Each structure stands twice: as structure tokens, then as C-alpha cells.
mmCIF file of C-alpha atoms in Angstrom:
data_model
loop_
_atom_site.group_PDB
_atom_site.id
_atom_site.type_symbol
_atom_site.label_atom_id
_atom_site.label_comp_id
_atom_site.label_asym_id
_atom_site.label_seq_id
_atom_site.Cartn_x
_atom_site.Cartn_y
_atom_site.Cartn_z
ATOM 1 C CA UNK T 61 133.906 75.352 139.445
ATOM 2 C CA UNK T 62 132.276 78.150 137.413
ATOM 3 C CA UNK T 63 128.798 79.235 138.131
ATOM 4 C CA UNK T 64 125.992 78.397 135.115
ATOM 5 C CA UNK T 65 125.690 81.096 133.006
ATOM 6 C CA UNK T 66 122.677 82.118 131.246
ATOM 7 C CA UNK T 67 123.242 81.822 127.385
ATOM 8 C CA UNK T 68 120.865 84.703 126.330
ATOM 9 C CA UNK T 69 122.205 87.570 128.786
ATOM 10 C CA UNK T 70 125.611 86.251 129.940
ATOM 11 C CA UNK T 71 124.965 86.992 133.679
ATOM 12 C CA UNK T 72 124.970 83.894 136.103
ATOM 13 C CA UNK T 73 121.748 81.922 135.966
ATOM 14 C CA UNK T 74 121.169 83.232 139.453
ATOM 15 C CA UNK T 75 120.854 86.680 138.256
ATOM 16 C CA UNK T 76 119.331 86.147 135.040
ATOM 17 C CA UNK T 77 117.739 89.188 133.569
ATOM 18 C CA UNK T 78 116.341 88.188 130.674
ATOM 19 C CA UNK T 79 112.703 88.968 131.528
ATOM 20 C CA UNK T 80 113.754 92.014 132.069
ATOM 21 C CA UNK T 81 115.510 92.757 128.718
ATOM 22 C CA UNK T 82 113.295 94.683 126.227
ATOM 23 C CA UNK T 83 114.953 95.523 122.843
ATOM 24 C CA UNK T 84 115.076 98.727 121.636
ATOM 25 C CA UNK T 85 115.946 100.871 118.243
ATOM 26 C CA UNK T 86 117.328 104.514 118.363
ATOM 27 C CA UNK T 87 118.656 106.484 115.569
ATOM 28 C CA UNK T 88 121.741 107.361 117.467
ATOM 29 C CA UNK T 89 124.745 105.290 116.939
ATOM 30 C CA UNK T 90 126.524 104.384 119.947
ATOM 31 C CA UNK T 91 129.758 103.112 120.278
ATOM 32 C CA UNK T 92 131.773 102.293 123.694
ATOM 33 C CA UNK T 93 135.497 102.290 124.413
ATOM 34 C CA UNK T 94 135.608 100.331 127.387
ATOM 35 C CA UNK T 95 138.589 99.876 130.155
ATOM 36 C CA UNK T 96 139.743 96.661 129.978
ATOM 37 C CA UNK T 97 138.678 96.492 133.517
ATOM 38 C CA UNK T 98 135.128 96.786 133.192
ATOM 39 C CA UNK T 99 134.741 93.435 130.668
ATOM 40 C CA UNK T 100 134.456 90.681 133.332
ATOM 41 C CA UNK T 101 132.796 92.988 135.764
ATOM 42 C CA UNK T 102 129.693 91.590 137.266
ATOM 43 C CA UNK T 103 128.062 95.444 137.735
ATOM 44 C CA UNK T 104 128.928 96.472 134.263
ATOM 45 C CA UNK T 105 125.893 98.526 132.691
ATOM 46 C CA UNK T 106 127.219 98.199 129.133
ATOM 47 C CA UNK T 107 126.152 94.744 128.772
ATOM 48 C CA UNK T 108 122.613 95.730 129.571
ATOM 49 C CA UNK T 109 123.323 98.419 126.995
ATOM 50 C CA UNK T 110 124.088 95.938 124.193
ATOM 51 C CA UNK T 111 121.021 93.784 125.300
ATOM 52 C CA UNK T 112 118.987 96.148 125.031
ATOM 53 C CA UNK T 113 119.725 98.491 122.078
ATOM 54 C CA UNK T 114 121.601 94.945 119.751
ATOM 55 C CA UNK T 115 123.726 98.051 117.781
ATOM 56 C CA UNK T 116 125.466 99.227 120.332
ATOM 57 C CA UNK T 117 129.476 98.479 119.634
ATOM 58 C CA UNK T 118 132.136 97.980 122.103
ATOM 59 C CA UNK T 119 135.628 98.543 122.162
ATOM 60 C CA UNK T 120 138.081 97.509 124.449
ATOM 61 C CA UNK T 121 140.784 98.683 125.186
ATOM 62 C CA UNK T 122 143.353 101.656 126.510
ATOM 63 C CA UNK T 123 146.036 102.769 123.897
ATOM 64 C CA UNK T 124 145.100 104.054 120.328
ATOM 65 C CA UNK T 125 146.639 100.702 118.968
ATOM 66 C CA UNK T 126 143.949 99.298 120.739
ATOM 67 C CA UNK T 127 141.253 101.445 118.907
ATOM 68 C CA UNK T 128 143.064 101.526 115.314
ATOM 69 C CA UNK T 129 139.939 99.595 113.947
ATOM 70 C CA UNK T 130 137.469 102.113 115.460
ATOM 71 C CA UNK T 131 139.607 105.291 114.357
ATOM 72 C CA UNK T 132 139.516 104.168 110.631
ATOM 73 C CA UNK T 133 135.561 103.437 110.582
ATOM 74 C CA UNK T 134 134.981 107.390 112.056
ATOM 75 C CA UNK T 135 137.253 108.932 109.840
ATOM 76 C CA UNK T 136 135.213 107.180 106.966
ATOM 77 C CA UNK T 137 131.770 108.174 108.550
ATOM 78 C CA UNK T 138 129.833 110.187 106.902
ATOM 79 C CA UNK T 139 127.641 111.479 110.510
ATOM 80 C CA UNK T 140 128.859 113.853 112.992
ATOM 81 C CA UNK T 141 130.650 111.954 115.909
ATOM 82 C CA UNK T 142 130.476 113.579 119.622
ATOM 83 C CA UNK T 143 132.656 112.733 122.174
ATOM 84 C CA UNK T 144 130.001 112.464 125.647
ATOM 85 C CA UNK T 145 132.770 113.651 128.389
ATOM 86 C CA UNK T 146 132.027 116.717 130.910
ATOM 87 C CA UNK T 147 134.722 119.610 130.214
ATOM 88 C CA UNK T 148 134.878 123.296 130.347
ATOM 89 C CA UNK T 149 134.544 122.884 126.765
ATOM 90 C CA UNK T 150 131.691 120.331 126.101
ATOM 91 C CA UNK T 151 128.278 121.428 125.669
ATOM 92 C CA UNK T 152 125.372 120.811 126.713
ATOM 93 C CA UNK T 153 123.390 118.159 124.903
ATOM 94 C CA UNK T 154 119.787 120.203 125.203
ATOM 95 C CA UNK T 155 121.549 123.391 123.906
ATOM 96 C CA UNK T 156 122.748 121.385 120.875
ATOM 97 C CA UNK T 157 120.983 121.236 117.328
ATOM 98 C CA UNK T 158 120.933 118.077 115.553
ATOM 99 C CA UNK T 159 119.452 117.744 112.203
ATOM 100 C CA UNK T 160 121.051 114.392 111.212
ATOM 101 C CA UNK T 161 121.754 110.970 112.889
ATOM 102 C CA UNK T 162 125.081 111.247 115.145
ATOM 103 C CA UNK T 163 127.786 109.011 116.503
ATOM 104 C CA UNK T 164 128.211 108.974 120.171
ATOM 105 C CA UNK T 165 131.536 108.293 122.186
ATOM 106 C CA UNK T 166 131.255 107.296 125.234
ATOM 107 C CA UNK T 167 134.331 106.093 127.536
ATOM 108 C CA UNK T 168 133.437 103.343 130.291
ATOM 109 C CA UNK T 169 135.116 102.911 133.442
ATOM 110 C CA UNK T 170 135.681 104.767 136.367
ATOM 111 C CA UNK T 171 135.771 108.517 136.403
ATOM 112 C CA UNK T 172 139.712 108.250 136.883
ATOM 113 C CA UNK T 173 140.187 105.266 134.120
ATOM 114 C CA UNK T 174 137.642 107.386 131.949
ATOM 115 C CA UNK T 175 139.595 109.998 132.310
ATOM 116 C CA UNK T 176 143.029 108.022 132.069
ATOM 117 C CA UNK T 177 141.608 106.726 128.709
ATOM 118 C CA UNK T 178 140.697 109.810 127.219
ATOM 119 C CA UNK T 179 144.465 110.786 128.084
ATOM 120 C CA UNK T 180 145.569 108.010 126.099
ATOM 121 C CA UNK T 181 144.061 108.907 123.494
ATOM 122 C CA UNK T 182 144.413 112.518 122.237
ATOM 123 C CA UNK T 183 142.914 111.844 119.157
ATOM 124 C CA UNK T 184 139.116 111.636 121.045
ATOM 125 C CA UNK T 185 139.787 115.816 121.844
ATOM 126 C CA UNK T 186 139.200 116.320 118.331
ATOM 127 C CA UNK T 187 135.788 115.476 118.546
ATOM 128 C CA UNK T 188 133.053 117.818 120.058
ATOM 129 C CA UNK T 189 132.322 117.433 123.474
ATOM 130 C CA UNK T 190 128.964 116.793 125.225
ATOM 131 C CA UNK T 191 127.681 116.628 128.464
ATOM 132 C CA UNK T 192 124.305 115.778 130.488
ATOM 133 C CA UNK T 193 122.889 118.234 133.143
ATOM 134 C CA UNK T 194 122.345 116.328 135.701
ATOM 135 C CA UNK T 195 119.511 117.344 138.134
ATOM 136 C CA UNK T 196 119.386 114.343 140.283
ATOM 137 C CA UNK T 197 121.808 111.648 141.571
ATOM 138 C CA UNK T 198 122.447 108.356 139.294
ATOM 139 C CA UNK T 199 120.010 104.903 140.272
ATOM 140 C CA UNK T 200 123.394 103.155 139.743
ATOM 141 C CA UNK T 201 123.658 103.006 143.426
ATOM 142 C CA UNK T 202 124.937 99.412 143.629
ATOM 143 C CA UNK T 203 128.565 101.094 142.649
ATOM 144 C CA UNK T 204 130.648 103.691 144.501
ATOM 145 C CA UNK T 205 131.155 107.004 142.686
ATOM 146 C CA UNK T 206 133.504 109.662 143.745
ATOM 147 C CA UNK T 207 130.890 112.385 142.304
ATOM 148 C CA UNK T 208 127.021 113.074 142.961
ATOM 149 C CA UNK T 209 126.820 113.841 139.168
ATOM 150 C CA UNK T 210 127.777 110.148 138.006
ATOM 151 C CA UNK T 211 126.031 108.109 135.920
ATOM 152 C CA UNK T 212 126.240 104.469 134.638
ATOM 153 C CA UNK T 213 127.031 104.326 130.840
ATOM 154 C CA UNK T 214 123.636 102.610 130.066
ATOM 155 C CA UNK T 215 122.165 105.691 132.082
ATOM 156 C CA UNK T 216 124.246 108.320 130.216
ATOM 157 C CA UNK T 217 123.207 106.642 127.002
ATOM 158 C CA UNK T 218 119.505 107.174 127.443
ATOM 159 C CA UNK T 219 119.492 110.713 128.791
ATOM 160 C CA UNK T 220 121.704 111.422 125.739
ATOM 161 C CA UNK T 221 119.082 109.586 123.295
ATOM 162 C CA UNK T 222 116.123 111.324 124.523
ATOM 163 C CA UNK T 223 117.517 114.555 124.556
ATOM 164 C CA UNK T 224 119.034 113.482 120.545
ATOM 165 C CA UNK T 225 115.757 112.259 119.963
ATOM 166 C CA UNK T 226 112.970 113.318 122.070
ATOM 167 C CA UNK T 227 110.024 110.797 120.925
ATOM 168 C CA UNK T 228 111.966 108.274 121.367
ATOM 169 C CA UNK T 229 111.336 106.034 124.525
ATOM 170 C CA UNK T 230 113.898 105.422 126.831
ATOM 171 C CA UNK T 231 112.421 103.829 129.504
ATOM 172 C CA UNK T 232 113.602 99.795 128.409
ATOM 173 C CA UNK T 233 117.357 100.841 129.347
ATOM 174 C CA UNK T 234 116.467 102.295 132.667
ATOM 175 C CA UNK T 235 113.798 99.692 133.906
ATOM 176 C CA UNK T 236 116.592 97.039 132.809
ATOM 177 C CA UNK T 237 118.710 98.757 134.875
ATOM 178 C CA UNK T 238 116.755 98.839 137.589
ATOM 179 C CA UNK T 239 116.127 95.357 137.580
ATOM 180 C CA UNK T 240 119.923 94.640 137.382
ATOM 181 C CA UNK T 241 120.421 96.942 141.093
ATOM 182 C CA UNK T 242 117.455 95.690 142.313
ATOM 183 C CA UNK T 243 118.409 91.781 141.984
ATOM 184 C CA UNK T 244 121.898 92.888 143.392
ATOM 185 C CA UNK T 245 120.751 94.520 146.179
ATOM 186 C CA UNK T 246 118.216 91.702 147.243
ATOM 187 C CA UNK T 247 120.368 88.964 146.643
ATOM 188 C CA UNK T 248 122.820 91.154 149.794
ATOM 189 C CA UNK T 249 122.739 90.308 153.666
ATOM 190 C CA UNK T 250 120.354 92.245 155.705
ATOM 191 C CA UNK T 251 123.385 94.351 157.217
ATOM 192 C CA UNK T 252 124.392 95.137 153.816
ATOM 193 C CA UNK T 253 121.582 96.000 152.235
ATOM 194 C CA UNK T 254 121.094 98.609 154.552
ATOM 195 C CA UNK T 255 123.781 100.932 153.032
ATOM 196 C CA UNK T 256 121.303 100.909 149.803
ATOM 197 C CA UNK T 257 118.254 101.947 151.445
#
């Protein structure tokens, strides 16, 4: 038997975050090609994303068949689409100018099926690359990451919209966050929890 799920946020009624969900608007257009794994996943920061910021669009999937539908609307766009991905030739977000609204890519998964979709698709390294400087480790700690540098998708979404658009507050996305890891972690044995102190 399923657990109850809550019909607002979609997690289980257990770990309902609703009162935690504050809606947002941002300039920046932000669209998600997301592993096929990640959907059903209980720790997936995306779905905060799209609570949060109701414009965000998702698309799942791994081959370019699978993002036909996506390709077609950027070719027709009329902003500047950046793909956010850490390269030897991204750039920097801060050291970027933008004087017009952008498109942002951003590939969710783990750092090898992020990397195993952006193999998949060749037609993403024809966009410009960006990438964060990251100064401190990611609050995302309720997930194992291979590198000290990663961040959740939610997370990489708001350090790229503040430094896009500096007035514009970020701090909905990261406090609904926050309550997501925080209800996790709580909800742990005592000999778990541990490991996230």
C-alpha cells in the first residue's frame, strides 16, 4: 500500500513541506533536463525548484529524441541560452555581462549521469558554458557527492540567479531546501543521524 501523498507538494504527507514553500519570480528562465533517474527520487531538489519558482520546466530524459521538443523551442528563442556545466571552457557566471533576460540549462543527476547526459547530447556543447565558484561545500548533505564542489540543482539555480540578477532574493529556494534536509535528517535513527552532524 502506497503512502498518502500530499496533493500540493507531491512529497508523502509525512514529509509535507508545504509551509515551507514560498513562491518566487526571477527573470531568468530555467529549464531542467533531468535523468530519468532522478523523477521518482524522494531527495530530488528539482521539485522544490518547480514549487518554488512555478516557471521552472523540466525535461526528462537521456537521448536527443528525448529532448526534440525542447531543441525546437531554443532554436526559436529569441534570449541567449547558457549551458550551467563546469569545463575548462565555461566561464564564470560573476565574470559574465548580461544585459538581457537568459535561458539557463541545467542537467540533473549525478555528476557521472550529468555528465553521461551531456555526452548524449552534443548538441548542448554549442551553447556557452557557465559555472559557479564555489567557496564553500553544498547544504545538500542528505546526498553523497563524489566532489566537495557539488551542489543540488535547486542550489545551483539560486547562486546562478543572484549572480544573473543581483537584487533579486534568493533566499525562498535555499530555506526550502533546508527544510527538505532538515525533515530528512530528523525523521533518521539516532545512529544515523550522526553521519549528518
Amino acid at each position: 500500500m502506497s503512502r498518502p501523498i500530499c496533493p500540493k507538494c507531491h512529497y508523502p504527507l509525512k514529509a509535507c513541506l508545504c509551509e515551507s514553500i514560498e513562491s518566487m519570480r526571477v527573470s531568468t528562465e530555467l529549464i531542467v533536463l533531468q535523468d530519468p533517474s532522478e523523477v521518482g527520487h524522494a531527495k530530488n531538489s528539482v521539485r522544490l525548484l518547480e514549487l518554488v519558482i512555478e516557471d521552472t520546466q523540466v525535461y526528462v530524459g537521456e537521448s536527443p529524441d528525448d529532448f526534440t521538443q525542447l531543441r525546437q523551442r531554443l532554436e526559436q528563442s529569441v534570449k541567449p541560452v547558457y549551458l550551467v556545466y563546469p569545463s575548462e571552457q565555461s566561464q564564470d557566471v560573476e565574470s559574465v555581462s548580461f544585459d538581457e533576460d537568459v535561458i539557463l540549462l541545467f542537467l540533473d543527476g549525478t555528476w557521472r549521469k550529468a555528465y553521461k547526459l551531456l555526452q548524449l547530447n552534443p548538441w548542448l556543447q554549442g551553447f556557452p558554458a557557465l559555472h559557479l565558484d564555489i567557496e564553500s561545500a553544498s547544504n545538500y548533505k542528505i546526498r553523497k557527492a563524489s566532489r566537495i564542489d557539488s551542489l543540488s540543482t535547486l542550489e545551483a539555480a539560486a547562486m546562478m540567479v543572484k549572480a544573473i540578477e543581483p537584487h533579486q532574493e534568493v533566499s525562498p529556494l535555499l530555506n526550502a531546501l533546508n527544510a527538505m534536509v532538515n525533515q530528512r535528517i530528523s525523521s533518521m535513527p539516532d545512529s544515523v543521524k550522526k553521519r549528518y552532524e
